[in-house]
mmCIF file of C-alpha atoms in Angstrom:
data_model
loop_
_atom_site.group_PDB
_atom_site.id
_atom_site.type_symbol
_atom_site.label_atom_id
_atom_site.label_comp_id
_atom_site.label_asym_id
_atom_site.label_seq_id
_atom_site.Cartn_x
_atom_site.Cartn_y
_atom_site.Cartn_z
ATOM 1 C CA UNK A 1 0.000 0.000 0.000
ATOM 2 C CA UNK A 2 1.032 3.336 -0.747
ATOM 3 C CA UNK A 3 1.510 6.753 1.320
ATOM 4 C CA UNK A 4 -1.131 8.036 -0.652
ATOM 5 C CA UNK A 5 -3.401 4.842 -0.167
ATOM 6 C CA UNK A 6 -2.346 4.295 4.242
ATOM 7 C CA UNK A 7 -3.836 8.204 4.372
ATOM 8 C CA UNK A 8 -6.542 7.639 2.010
ATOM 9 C CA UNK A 9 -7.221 4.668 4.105
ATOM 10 C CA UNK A 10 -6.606 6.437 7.752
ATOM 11 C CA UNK A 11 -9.121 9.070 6.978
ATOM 12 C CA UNK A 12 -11.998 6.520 5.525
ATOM 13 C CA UNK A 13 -11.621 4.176 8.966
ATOM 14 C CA UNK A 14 -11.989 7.639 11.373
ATOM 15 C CA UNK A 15 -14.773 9.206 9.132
ATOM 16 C CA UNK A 16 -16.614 6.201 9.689
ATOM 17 C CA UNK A 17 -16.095 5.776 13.221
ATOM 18 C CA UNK A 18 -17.625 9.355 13.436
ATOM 19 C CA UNK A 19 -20.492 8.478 11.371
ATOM 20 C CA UNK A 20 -21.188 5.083 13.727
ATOM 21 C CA UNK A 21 -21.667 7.532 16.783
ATOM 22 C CA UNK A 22 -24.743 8.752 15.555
ATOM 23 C CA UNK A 23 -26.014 5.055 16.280
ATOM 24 C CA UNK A 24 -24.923 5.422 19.847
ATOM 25 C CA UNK A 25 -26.137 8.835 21.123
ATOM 26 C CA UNK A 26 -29.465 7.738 23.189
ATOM 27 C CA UNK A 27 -30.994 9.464 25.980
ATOM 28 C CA UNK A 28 -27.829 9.285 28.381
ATOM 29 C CA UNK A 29 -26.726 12.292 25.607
ATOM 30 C CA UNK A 30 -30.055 14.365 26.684
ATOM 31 C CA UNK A 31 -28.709 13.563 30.615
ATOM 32 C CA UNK A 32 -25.761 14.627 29.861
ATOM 33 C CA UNK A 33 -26.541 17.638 28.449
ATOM 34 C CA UNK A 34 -28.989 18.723 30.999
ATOM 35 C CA UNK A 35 -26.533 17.788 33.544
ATOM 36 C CA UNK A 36 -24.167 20.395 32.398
ATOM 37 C CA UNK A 37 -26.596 23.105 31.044
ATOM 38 C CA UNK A 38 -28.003 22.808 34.626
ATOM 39 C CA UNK A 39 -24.548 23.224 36.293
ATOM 40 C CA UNK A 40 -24.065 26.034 38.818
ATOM 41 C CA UNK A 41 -20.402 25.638 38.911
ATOM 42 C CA UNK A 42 -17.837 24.576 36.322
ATOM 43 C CA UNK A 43 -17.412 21.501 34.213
ATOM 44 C CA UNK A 44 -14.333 19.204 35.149
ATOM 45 C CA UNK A 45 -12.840 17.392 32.518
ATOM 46 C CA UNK A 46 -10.672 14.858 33.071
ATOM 47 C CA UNK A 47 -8.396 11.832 31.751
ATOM 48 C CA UNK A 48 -5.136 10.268 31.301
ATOM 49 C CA UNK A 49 -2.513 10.153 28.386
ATOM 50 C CA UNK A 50 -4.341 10.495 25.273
ATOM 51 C CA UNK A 51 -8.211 11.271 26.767
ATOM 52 C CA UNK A 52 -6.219 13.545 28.424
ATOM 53 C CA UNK A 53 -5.157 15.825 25.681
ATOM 54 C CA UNK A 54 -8.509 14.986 24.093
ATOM 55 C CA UNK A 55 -10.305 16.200 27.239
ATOM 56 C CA UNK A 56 -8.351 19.230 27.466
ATOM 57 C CA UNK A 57 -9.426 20.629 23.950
ATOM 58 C CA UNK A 58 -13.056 19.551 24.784
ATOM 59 C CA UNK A 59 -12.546 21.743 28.050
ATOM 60 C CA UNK A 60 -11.320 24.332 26.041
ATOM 61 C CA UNK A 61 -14.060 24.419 23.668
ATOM 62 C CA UNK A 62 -17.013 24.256 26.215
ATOM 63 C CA UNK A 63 -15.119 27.034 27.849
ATOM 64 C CA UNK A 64 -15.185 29.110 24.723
ATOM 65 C CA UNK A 65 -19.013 28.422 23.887
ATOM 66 C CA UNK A 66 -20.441 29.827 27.206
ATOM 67 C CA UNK A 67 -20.136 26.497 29.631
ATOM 68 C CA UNK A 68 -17.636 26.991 32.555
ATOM 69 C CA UNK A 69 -15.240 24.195 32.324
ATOM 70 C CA UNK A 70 -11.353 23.154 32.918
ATOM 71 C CA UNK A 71 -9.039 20.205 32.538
ATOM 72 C CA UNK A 72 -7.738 18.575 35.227
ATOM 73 C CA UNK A 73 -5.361 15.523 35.240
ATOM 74 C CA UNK A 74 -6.359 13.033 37.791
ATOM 75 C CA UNK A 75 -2.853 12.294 38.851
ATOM 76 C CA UNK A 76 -2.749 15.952 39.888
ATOM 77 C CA UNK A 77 -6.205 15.631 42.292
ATOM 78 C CA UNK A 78 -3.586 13.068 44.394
ATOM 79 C CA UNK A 79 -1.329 15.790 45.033
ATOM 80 C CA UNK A 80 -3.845 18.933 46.232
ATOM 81 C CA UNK A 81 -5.562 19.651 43.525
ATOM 82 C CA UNK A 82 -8.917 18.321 44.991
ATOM 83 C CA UNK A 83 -9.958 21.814 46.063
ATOM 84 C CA UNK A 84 -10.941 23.092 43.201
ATOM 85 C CA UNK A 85 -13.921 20.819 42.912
ATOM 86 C CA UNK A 86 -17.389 21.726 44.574
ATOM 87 C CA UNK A 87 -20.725 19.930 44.865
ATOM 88 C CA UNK A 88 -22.175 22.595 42.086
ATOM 89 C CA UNK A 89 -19.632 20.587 39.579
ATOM 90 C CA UNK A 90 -19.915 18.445 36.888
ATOM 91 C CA UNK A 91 -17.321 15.833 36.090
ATOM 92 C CA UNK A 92 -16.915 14.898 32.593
ATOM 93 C CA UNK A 93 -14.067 11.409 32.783
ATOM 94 C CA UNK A 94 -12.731 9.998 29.615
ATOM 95 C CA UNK A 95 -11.104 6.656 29.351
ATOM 96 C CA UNK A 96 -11.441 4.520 26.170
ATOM 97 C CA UNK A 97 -11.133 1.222 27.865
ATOM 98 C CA UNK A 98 -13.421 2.469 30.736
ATOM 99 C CA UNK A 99 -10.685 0.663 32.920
ATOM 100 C CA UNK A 100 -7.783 3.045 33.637
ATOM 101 C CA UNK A 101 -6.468 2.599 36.899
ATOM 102 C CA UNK A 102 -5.207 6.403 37.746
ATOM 103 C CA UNK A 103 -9.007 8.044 36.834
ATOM 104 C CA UNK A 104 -10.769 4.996 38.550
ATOM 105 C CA UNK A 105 -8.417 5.959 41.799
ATOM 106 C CA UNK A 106 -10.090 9.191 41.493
ATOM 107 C CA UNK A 107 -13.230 8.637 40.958
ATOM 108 C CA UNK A 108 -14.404 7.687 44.764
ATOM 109 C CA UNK A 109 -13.636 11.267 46.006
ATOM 110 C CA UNK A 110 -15.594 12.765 42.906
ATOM 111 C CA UNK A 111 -19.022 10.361 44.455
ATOM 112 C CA UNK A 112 -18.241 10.964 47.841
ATOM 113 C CA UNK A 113 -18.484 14.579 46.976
ATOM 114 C CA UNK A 114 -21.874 13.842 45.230
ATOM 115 C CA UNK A 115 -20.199 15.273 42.295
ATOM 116 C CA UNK A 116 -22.359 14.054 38.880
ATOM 117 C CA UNK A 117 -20.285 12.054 36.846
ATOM 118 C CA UNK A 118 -20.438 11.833 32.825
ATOM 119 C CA UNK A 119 -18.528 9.042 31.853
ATOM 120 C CA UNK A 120 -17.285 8.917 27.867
ATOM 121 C CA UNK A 121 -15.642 5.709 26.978
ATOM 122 C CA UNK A 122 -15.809 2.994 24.292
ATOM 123 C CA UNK A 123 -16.793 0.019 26.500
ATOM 124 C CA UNK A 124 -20.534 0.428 28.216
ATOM 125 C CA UNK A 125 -19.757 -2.562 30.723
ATOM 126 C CA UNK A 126 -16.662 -0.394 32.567
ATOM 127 C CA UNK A 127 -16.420 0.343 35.923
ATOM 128 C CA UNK A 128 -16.166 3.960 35.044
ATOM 129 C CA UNK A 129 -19.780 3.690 33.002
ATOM 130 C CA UNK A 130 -20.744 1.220 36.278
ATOM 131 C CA UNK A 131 -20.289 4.503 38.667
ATOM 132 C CA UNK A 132 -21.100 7.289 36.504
ATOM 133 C CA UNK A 133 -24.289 9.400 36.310
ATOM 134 C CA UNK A 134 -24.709 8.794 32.869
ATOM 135 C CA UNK A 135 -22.491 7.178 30.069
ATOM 136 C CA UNK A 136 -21.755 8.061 26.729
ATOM 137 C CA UNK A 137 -20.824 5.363 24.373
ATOM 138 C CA UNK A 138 -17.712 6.218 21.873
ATOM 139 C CA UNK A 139 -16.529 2.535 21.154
ATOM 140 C CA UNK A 140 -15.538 2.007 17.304
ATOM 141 C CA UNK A 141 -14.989 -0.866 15.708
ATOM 142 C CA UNK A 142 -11.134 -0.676 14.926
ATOM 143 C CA UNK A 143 -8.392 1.940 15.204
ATOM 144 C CA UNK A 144 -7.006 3.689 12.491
ATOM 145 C CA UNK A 145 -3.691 2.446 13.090
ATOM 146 C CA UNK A 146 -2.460 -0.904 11.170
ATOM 147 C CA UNK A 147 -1.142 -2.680 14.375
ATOM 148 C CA UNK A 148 -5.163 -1.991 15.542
ATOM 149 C CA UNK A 149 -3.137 -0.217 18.940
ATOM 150 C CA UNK A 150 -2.322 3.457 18.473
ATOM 151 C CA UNK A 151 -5.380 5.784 19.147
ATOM 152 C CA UNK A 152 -6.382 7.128 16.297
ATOM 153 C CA UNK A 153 -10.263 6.598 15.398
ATOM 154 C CA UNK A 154 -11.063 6.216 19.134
ATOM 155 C CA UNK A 155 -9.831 9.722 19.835
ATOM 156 C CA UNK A 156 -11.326 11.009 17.135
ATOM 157 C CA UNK A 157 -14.487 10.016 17.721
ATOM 158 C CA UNK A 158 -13.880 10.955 21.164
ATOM 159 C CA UNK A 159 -13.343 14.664 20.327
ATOM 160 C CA UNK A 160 -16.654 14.851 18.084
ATOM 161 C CA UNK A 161 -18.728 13.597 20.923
ATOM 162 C CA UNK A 162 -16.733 16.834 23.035
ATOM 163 C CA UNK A 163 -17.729 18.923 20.069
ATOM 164 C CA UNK A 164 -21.852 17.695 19.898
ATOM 165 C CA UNK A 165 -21.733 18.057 23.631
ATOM 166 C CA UNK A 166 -20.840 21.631 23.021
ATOM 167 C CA UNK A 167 -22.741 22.571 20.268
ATOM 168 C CA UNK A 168 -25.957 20.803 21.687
ATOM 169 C CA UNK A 169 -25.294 23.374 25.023
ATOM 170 C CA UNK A 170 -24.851 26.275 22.263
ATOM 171 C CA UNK A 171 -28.128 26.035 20.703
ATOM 172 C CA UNK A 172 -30.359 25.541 24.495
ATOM 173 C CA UNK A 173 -28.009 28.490 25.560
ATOM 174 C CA UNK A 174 -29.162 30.490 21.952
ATOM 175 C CA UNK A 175 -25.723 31.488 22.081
ATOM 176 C CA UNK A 176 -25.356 33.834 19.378
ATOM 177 C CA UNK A 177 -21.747 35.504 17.545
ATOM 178 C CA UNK A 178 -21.612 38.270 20.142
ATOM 179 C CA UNK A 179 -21.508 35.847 22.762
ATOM 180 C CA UNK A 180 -18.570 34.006 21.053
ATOM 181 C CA UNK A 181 -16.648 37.664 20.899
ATOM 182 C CA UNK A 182 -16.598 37.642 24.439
ATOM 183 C CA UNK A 183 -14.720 35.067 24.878
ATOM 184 C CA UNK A 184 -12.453 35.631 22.251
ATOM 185 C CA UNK A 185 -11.971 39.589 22.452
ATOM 186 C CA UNK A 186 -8.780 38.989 20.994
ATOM 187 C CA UNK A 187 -9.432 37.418 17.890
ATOM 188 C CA UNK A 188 -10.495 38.475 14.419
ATOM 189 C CA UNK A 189 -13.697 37.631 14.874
ATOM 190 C CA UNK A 190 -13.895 39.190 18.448
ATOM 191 C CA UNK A 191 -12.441 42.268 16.993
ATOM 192 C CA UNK A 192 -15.493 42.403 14.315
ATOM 193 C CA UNK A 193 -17.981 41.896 16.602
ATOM 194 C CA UNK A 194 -17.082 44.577 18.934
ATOM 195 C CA UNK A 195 -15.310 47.458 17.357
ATOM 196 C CA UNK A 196 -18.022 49.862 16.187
ATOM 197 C CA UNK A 197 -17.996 52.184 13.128
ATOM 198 C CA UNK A 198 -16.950 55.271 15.666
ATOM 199 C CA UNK A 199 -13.845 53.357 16.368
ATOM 200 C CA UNK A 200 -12.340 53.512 13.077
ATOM 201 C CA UNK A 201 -14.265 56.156 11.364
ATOM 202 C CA UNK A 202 -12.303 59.002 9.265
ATOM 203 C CA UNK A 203 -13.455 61.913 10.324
ATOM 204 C CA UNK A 204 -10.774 64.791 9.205
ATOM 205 C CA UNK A 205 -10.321 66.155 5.842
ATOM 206 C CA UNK A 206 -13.439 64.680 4.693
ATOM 207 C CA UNK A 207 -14.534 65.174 1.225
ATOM 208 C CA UNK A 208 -17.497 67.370 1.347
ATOM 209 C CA UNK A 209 -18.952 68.582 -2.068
ATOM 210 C CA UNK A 210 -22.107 71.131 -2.070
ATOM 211 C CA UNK A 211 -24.824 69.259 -4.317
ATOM 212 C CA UNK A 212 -24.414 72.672 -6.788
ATOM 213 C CA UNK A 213 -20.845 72.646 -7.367
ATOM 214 C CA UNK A 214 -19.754 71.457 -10.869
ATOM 215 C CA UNK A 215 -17.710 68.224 -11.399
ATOM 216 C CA UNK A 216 -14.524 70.201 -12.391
ATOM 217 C CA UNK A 217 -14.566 71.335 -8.992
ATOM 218 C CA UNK A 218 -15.680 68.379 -7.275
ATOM 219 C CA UNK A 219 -12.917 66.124 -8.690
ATOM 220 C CA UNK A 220 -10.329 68.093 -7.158
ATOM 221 C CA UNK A 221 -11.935 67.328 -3.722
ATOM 222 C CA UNK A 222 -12.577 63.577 -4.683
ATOM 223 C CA UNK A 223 -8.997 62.915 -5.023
ATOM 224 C CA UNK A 224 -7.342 65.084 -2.183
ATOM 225 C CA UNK A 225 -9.750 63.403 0.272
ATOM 226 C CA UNK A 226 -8.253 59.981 -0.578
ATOM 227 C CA UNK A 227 -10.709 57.713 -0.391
ATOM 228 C CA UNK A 228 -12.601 57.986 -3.813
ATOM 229 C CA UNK A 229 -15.378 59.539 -2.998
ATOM 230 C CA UNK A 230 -17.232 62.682 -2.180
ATOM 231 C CA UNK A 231 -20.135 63.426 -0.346
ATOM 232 C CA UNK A 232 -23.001 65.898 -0.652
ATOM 233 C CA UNK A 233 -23.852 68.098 2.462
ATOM 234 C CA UNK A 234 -26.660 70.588 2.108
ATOM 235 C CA UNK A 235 -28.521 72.325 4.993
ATOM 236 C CA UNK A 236 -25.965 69.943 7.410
ATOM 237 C CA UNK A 237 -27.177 67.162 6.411
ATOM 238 C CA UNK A 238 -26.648 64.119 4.092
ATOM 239 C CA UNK A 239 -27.645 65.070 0.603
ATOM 240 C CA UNK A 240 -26.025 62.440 -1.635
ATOM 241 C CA UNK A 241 -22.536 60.599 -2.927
ATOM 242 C CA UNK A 242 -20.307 60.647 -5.699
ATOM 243 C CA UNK A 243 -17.771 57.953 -6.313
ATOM 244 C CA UNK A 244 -15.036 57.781 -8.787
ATOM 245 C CA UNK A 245 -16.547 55.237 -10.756
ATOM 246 C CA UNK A 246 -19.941 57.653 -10.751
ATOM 247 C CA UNK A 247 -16.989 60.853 -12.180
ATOM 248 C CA UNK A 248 -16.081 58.498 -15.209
ATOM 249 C CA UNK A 249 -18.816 57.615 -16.320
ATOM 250 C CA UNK A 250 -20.740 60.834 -16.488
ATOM 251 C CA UNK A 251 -17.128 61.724 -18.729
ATOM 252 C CA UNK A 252 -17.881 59.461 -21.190
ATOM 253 C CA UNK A 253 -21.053 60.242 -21.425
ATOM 254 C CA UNK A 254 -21.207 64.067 -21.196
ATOM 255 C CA UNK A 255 -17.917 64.549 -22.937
ATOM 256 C CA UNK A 256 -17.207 68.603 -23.703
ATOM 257 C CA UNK A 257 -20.211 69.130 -21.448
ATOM 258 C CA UNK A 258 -19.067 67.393 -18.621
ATOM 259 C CA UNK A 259 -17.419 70.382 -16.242
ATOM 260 C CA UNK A 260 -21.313 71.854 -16.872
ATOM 261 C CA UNK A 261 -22.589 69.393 -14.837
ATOM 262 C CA UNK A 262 -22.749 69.564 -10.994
ATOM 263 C CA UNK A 263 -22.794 66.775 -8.111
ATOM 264 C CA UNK A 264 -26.499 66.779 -8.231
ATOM 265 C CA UNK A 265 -26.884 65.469 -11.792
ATOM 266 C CA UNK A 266 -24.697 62.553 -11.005
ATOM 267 C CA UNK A 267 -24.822 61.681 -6.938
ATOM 268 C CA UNK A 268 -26.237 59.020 -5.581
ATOM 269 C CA UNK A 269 -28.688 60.207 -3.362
ATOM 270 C CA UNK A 270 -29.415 57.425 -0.838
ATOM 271 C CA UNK A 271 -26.193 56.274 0.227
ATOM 272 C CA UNK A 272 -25.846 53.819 2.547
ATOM 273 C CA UNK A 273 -25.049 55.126 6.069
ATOM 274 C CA UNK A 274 -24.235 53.498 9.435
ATOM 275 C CA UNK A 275 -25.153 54.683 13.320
ATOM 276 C CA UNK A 276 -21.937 55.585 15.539
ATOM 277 C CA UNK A 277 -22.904 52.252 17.158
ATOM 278 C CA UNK A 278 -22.867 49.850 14.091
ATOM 279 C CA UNK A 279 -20.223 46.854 14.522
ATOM 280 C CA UNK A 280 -17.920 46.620 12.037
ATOM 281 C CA UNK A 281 -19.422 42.746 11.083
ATOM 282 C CA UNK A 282 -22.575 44.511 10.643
ATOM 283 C CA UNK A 283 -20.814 47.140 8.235
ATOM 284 C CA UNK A 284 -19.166 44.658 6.084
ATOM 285 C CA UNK A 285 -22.202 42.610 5.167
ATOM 286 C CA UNK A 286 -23.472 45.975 3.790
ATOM 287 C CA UNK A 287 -20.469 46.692 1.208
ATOM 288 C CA UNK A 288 -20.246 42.841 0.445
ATOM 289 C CA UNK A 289 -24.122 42.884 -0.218
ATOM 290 C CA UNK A 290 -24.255 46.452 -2.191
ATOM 291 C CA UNK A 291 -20.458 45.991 -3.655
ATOM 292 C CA UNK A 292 -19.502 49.259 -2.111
ATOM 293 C CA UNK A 293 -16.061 50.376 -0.404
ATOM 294 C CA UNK A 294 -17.630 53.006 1.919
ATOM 295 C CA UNK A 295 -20.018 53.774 4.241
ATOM 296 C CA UNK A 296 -21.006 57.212 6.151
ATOM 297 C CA UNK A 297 -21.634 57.510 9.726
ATOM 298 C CA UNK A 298 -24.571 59.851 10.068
ATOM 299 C CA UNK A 299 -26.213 60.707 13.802
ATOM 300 C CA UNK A 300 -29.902 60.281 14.107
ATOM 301 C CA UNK A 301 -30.693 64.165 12.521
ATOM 302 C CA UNK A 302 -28.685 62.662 9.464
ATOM 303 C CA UNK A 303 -25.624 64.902 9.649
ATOM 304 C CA UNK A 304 -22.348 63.232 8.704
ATOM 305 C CA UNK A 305 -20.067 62.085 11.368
ATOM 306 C CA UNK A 306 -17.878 60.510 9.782
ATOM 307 C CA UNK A 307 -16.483 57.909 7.041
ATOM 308 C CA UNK A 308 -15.925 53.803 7.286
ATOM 309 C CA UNK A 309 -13.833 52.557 4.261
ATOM 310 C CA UNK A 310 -12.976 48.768 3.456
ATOM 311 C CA UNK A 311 -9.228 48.589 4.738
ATOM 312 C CA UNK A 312 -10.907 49.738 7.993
ATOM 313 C CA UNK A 313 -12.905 46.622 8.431
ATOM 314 C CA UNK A 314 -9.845 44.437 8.006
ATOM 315 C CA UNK A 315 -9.068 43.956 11.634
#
């Protein structure tokens, strides 16, 4: 067998060992669920060697999607890390075999705690599924690996059954993007969820035209404001905009009599404007829906406050 053919192969035996979960989720899933969306304090995840570093990225991600939760190696609990546990916890344990001796050791302080426990393993008959509040069954057939040894589809399927446990506590939750940005207030998307038009709005040397004045005029303001546009202020407020695109076509088709005309004949006059308040995600579903590279920032009396251009969205 080929490189090409033991991947080919690797990915076909753990994308089917996913797909045979769906078999096994029953109503110890719905338990488990409820168990943790009714938690009061944190989810504890736990497990050794492998489960461990599954359990840790399953921690992570119920962390980041709203439920409390932290790894903890069991070996650790032996050594004083016991007080960080409460009766308002939830223990999540993962072993594949059910059967490991170091998370079994720990496992009589979790129940004389009265701690819930949610046991995910791949063999229902376990002592771990034996003392656990509920059981989730993540047994596959065969490992990835050749020798039928190495964890490979067995911690894969593992992980998904982290990941459904999440995303089944997202949707009771309703957790929605904005929720997500708080717990990642560092990240891109954080960043697009949170900053608001007023935080990166131009608002010097802005490129105001009077509807009146003639395009001869108007193109000199276009291009020392930068940003390829101009926009029409009469009375204070909002009376249009003129884009570069908008000054070469009314060229071609005016000619000679082009520097006759004024903003008026050409502007647009229902741009698209934002509040102060608008996130920027918000702001760049409007140019990717209308194909635009601008938006103004107008107050509630429609006065311009300001300008949002693309490159300001790109956080």
């Amino acid at each position: 067998m080929t490189d090409k053919e033991t991947a080919i192969q690797c990915i076909k035996d753990e994308a089917q060992a996913v797909l045979d979960l769906t078999s096994k989720i029953d109503d110890n899933f719905d338990k488990a669920v409820e168990l943790m969306m009714q938690c009061s304090g944190k989810v504890i995840v736990t497990g050794v060697g492998k489960s461990g570093h599954i359990g840790a990225k399953i921690a992570a991600t119920l962390a980041s999607t709203g439920t409390p939760s932290f790894f903890i190696n069991p070996l650790d609990v032996f050594h004083g890390d016991l007080g960080v546990m409460a009766k308002e916890d939830v223990v999540l344990a993962i072993s594949n075999s059910g059967q490991t001796d170091e998370l079994l050791r720990f496992i009589p302080m979790v129940l004389h705690m009265e701690i819930p426990i949610i046991a995910m393993s791949g063999n229902p008959q376990s002592l771990l599924a034996k003392y656990a509040t509920c059981h989730l069954n993540v047994s596959v057939e065969k490992e990835a690996c050749p020798l039928n040894l190495a964890p490979t589809s067995s911690t894969t399927a593992t992980l998904v059954m982290g990941d459904a446990l999440a995303i089944a506590l997202m949707n009771k939750r309703h957790f929605q993007p904005q929720d997500f940005a708080q717990f990642h207030p560092g990240g891109e998307l954080g960043k697009r969820l949170l900053t608001t038009a007023q935080d990166v709005m131009i608002t010097e040397n802005l490129p105001i035209l009077a509807p009146e004045m003639h395009l001869g005029e108007a193109i000199i303001l276009v291009s020392k404001g930068k940003l390829g546009l101009g926009v029409a202020i009469k009375d204070g407020h909002i009376a249009g905009i003129i884009t570069d695109g908008d000054i070469r076509r009314a060229m071609e088709r005016w000619n000679a009599e082009f520097f006759d005309r004024t903003v008026d004949d050409i502007m647009t006059k229902t741009p698209k404007t934002v509040s102060p308040q608008a996130k920027i995600s918000e702001i760049q579903k409007i140019m990717n829906q209308h194909k635009i590279h601008n938006v103004l920032v107008s107050d509630d009396d429609n006065k311009l406050l300001g300008i949002v251009d693309r490159y300001a969205c790109i956080l």
